[in-house]
Coordinates of C-alpha atoms in Angstrom, one line a residue:
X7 CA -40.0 25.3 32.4
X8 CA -37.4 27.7 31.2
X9 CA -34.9 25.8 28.6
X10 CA -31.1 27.1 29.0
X11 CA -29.5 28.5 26.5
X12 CA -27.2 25.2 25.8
X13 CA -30.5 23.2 25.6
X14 CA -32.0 25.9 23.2
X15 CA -28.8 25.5 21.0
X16 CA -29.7 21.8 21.0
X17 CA -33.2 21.2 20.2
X18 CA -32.4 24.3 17.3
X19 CA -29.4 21.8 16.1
X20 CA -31.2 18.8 16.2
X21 CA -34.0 20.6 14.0
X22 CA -31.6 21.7 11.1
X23 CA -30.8 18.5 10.3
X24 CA -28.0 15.5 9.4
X25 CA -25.2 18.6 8.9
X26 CA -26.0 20.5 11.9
X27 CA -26.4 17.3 14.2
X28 CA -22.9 15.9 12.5
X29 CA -21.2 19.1 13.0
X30 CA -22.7 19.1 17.2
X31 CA -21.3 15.6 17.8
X32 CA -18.3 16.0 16.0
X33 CA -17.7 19.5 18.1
X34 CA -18.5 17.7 21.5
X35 CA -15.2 15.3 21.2
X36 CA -13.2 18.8 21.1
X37 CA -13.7 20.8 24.9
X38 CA -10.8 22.0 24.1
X39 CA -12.4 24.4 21.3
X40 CA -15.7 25.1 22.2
X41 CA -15.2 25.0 26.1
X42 CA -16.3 21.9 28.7
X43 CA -19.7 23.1 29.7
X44 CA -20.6 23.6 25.5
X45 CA -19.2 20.0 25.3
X46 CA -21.5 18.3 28.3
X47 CA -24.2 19.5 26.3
X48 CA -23.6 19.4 22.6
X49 CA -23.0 15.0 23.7
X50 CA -26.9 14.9 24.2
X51 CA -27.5 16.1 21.0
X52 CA -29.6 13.0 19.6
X53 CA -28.7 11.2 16.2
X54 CA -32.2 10.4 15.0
X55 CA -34.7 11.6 12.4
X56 CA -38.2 10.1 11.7
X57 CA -37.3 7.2 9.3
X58 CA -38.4 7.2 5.3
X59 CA -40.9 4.3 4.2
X60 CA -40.6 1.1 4.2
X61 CA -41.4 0.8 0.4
X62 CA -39.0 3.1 -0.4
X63 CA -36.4 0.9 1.4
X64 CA -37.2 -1.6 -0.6
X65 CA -37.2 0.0 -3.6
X66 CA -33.3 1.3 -2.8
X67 CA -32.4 -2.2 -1.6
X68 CA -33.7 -4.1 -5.2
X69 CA -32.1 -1.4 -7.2
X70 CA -28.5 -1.6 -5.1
X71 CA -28.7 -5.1 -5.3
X72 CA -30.5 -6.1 -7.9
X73 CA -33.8 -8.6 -8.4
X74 CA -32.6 -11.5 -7.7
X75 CA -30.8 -11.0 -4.3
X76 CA -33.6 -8.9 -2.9
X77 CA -36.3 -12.0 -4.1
X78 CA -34.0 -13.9 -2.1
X79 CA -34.5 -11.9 1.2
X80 CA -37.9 -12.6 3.4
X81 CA -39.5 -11.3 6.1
X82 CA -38.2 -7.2 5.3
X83 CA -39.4 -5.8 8.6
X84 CA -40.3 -2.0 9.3
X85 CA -37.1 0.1 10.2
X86 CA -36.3 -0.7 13.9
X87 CA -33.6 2.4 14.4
X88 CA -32.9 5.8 12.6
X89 CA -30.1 8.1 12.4
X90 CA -29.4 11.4 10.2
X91 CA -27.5 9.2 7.4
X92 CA -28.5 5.8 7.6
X93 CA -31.5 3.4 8.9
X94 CA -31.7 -0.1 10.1
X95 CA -33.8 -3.0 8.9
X96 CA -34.4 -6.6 10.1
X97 CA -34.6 -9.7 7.5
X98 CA -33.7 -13.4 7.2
X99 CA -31.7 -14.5 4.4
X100 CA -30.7 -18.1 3.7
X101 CA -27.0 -18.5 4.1
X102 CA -26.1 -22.2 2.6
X103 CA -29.6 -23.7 4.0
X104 CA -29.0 -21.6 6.4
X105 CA -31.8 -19.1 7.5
X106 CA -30.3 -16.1 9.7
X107 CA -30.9 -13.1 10.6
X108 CA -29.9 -10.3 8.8
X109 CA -29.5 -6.7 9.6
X110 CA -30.3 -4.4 7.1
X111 CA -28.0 -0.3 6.8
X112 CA -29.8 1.6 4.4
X113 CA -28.5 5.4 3.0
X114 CA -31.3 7.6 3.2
X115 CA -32.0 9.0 -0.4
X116 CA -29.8 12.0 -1.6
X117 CA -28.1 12.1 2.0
X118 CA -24.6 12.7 0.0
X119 CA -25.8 15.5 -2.2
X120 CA -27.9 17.5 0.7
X121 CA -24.7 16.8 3.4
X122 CA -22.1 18.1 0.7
X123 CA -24.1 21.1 -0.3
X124 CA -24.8 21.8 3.5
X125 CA -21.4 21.3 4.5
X126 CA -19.8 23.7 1.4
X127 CA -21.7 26.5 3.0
X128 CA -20.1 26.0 6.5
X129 CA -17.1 25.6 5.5
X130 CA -17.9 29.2 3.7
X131 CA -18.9 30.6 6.7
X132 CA -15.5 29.5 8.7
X133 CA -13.9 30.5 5.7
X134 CA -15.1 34.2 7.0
X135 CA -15.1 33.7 10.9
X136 CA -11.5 32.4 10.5
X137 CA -10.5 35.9 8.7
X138 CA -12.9 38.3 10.7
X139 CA -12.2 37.4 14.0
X140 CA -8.5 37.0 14.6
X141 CA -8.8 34.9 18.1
X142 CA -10.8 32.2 16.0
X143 CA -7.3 31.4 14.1
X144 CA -6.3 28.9 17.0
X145 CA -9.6 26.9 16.5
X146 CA -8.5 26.3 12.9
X147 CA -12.5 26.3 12.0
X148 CA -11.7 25.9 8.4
X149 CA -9.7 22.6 9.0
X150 CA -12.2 21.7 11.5
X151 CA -15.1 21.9 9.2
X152 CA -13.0 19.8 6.2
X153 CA -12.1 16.9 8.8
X154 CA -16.1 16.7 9.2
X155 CA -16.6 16.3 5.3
X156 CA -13.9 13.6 5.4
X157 CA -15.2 11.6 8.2
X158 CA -19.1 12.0 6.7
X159 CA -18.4 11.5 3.2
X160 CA -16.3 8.4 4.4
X161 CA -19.4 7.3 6.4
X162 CA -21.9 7.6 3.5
X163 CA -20.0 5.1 1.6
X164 CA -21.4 1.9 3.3
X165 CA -18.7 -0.3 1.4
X166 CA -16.1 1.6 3.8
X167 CA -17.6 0.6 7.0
X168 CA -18.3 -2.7 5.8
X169 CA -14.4 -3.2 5.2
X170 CA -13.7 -1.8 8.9
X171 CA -16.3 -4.1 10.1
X172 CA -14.6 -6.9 8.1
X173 CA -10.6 -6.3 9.0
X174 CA -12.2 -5.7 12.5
X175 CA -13.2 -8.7 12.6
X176 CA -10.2 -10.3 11.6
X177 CA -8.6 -9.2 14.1
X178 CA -10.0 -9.5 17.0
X179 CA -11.8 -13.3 16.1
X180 CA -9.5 -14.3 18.9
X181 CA -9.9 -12.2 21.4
X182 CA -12.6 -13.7 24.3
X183 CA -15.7 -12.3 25.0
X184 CA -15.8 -10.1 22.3
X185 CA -17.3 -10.1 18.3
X186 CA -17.8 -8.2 15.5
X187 CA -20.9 -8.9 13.3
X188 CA -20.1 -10.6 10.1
X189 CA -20.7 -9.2 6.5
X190 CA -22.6 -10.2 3.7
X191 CA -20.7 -8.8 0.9
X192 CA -23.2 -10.4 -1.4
X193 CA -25.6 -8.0 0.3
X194 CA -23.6 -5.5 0.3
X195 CA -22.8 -1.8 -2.2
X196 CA -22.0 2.0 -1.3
X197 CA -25.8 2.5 -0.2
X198 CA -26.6 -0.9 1.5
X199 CA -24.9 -2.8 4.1
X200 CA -26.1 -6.1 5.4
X201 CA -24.6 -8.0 8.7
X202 CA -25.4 -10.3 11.5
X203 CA -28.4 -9.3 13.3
X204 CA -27.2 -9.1 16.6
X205 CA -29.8 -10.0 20.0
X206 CA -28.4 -8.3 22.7
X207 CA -29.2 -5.7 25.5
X208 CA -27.2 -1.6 25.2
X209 CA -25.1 -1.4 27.6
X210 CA -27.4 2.0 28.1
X211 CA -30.1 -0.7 30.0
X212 CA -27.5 -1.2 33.0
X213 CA -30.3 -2.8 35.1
X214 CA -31.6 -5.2 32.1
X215 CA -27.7 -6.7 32.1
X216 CA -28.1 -7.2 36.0
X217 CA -31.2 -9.5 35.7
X218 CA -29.2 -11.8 33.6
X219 CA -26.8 -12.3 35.9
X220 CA -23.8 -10.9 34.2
X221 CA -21.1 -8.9 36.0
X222 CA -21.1 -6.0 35.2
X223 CA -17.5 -4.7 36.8
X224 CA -16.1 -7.3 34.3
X225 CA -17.8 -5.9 31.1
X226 CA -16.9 -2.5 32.2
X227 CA -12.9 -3.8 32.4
X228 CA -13.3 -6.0 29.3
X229 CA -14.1 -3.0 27.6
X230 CA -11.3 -0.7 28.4
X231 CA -8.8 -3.7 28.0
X232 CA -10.4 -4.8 24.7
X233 CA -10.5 -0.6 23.5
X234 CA -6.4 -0.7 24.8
X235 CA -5.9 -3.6 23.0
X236 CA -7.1 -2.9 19.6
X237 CA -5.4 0.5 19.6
X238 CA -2.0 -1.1 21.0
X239 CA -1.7 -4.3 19.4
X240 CA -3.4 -3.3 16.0
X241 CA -3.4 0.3 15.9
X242 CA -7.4 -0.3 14.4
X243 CA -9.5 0.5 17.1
X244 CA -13.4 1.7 17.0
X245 CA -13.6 5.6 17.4
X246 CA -17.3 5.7 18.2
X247 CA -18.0 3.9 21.5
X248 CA -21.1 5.3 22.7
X249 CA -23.6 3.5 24.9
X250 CA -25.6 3.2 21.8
X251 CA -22.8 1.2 20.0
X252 CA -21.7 -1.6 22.1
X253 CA -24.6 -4.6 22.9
X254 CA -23.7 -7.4 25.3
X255 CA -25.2 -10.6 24.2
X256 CA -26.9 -13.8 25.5
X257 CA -23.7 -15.2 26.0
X258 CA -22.1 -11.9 27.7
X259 CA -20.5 -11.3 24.9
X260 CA -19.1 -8.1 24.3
X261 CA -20.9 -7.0 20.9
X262 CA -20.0 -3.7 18.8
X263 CA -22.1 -2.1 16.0
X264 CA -21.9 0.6 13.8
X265 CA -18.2 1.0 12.3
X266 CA -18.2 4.1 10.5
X267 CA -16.0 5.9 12.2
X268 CA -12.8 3.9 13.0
X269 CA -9.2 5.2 14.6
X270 CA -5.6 3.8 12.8
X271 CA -2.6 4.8 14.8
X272 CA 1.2 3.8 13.0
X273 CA 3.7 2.2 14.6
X274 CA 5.1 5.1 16.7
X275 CA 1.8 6.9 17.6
X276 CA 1.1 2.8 19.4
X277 CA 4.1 3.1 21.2
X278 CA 4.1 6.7 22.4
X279 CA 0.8 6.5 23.3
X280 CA 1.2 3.3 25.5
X281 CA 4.3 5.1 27.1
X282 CA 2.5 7.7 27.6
X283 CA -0.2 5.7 29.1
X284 CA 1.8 3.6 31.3
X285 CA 3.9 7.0 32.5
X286 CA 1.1 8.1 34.0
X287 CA 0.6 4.7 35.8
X288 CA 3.7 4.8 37.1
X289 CA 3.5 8.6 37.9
X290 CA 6.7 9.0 36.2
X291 CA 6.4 12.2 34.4
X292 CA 9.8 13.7 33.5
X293 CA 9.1 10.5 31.4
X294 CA 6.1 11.5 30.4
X295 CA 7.3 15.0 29.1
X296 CA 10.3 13.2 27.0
X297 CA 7.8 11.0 25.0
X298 CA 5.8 14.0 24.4
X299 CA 9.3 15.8 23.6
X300 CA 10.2 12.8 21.5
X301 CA 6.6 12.4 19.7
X302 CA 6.6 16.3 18.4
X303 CA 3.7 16.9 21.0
X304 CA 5.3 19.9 22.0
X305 CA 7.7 22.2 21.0
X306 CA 11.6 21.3 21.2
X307 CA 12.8 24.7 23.2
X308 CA 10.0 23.6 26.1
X309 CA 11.9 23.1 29.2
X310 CA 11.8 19.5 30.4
X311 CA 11.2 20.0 34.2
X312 CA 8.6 22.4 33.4
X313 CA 6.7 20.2 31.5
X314 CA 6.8 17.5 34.2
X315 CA 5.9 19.6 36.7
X316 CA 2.7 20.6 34.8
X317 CA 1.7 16.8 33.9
X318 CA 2.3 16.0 37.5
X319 CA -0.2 18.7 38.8
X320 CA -3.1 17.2 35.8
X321 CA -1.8 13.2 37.3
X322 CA -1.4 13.3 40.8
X323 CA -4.8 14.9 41.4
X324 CA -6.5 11.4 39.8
X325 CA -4.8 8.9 42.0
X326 CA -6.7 7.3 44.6
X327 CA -9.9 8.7 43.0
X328 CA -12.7 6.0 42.0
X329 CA -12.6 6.4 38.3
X330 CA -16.5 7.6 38.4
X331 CA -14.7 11.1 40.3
X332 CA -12.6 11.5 37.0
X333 CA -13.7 13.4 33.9
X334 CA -12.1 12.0 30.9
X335 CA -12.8 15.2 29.0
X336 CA -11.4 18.0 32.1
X337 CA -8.5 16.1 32.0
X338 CA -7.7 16.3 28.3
X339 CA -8.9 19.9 28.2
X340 CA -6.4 20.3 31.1
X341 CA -3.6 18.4 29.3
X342 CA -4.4 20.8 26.5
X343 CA -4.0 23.6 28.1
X344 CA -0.9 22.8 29.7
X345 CA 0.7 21.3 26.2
X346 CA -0.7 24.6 24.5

């Protein structure tokens, strides 16, 4: 059958590599840049790459880790998941008599080195779309393109996540229904990471989570209320919840991996956004338009009622609607537009 030109795009992105497939992603959290219908399709664009040997996973983990520590892990299985920067191995160590399972991050080899390279020439090539064409001064392309190497470069550095994974922990070790995979910082440097293997089901496999007779309305509201929490009451939250991330365990436990990517929000970004937030509950949005008066959102010299009006025509419409008739992402682009 005839591909469209958005898939096209895709399977062409997905075939240039970790950059490329980085840069896709990254571009289909921002509708408001590349357009909603771009975005919709640029979210398919799949993280994976044919994973590198076994042996040579080996050979990265003994030389990170030195002889000793890898001699003390058995049963090294073949990768079980692969992405563009990183793959995933599963092993027992023996933790205090102990024997658990382990799961294994590995870098692939010279992913720094090929993503910097990679991204330099991008950010060449904003640098000259930026200056060219005039209209693409709004997109900031340049900034864009540097925010990328930030978040990547952050991500390559396996000693990062394994700190977010760690303080994420902490924090939310009382929270019900929900953990965070502990980390073996004995097993741990820049290029591996190892953690608590976790047995669970995606939440991707909505019928698996069924047959074991969990609720699956009350995951679905856990997770919101555990994601409002984490940014309210800690300002640490995870910025990468995908279906692919999150695992619900035997125990209907709310489970999530992968914590390269994580959000901070100060003291007054918390509290604007939960007035923000609970504004729109209470559909009180000459509020609303003060906070985002107050917060720097907007211009001062915007008028007041004006701005109200406007949030009330991008809030009333949602009310009454079952949250599967809402798009998360037309209603930012439209909050966007209307703040713009």
């Amino acid at each position: 059958r005839n591909s469209s030109d958005e898939e096209k795009l895709c399977k062409s992105i997905e075939g240039m590599g970790t950059t490329f497939i980085k840069l896709g992603q990254f571009l289909a959290t921002r509708p408001d840049i590349i357009s909603e219908d771009l975005s919709k399709h640029l979210e398919k664009l799949q993280d994976k790459l044919p994973p590198f040997s076994i042996t040579e996973a080996k050979e990265i983990v003994k030389k990170n880790l030195g002889q000793s520590t890898f001699n003390s892990i058995i049963n090294f299985s073949e990768p079980v998941a692969a992405a563009s920067i990183a793959q995933v191995h599963k092993a027992q160590i023996n933790d205090n008599g102990t024997v658990k399972d382990i799961a294994i991050k590995i870098l692939r080899p010279n992913i720094k080195k090929t993503f910097n390279d990679e991204i330099d020439a991008l950010m060449l090539l904003a640098f000259f779309v930026e200056n060219i064409i005039a209209k693409t001064k709004r997109l900031r392309l340049v900034e864009v393109v540097f925010l990328l190497k930030e978040i990547t470069n952050h991500e390559m550095d396996l000693r990062f996540e394994a700190a977010a994974a760690n303080e994420f922990g902490e924090n939310t070790k009382n929270d019900a229904g929900f953990y965070v995979p502990k980390i073996y910082w004995n097993y741990t440097t820049e290029k591996v990471l190892t953690l608590d293997w976790i047995e669970g089901i995606s939440i991707r496999e909505k019928e698996l989570i069924e047959s074991k007779k969990i609720n699956i309305n009350k995951i679905s509201s856990d997770i919101i209320q555990h994601f409002l929490r984490h940014a309210v009451r800690d300002g640490f939250f995870h910025a990468d919840m995908h279906q692919g991330n999150i695992f619900i365990d035997d125990s209907g436990h709310i489970v999530p991996i992968d914590f390269g990517i994580m959000g901070r929000l100060d003291k007054m970004s918390k509290r604007f956004l939960a007035e923000i937030l609970f504004g729109f509950i209470q559909r009180d949005y000459r509020k609303v338009a003060e906070v985002h008066l107050i917060a720097g959102l907007v211009p001062k010299e915007v008028p007041i009622d004006d701005l109200a009006q406007a949030l009330r025509s991008i809030g009333e419409p949602i009310f009454g609607q079952a949250v599967k008739d809402i798009s998360g992402g037309k209603l930012l682009k439209q909050l966007f537009d209307v703040t713009e």
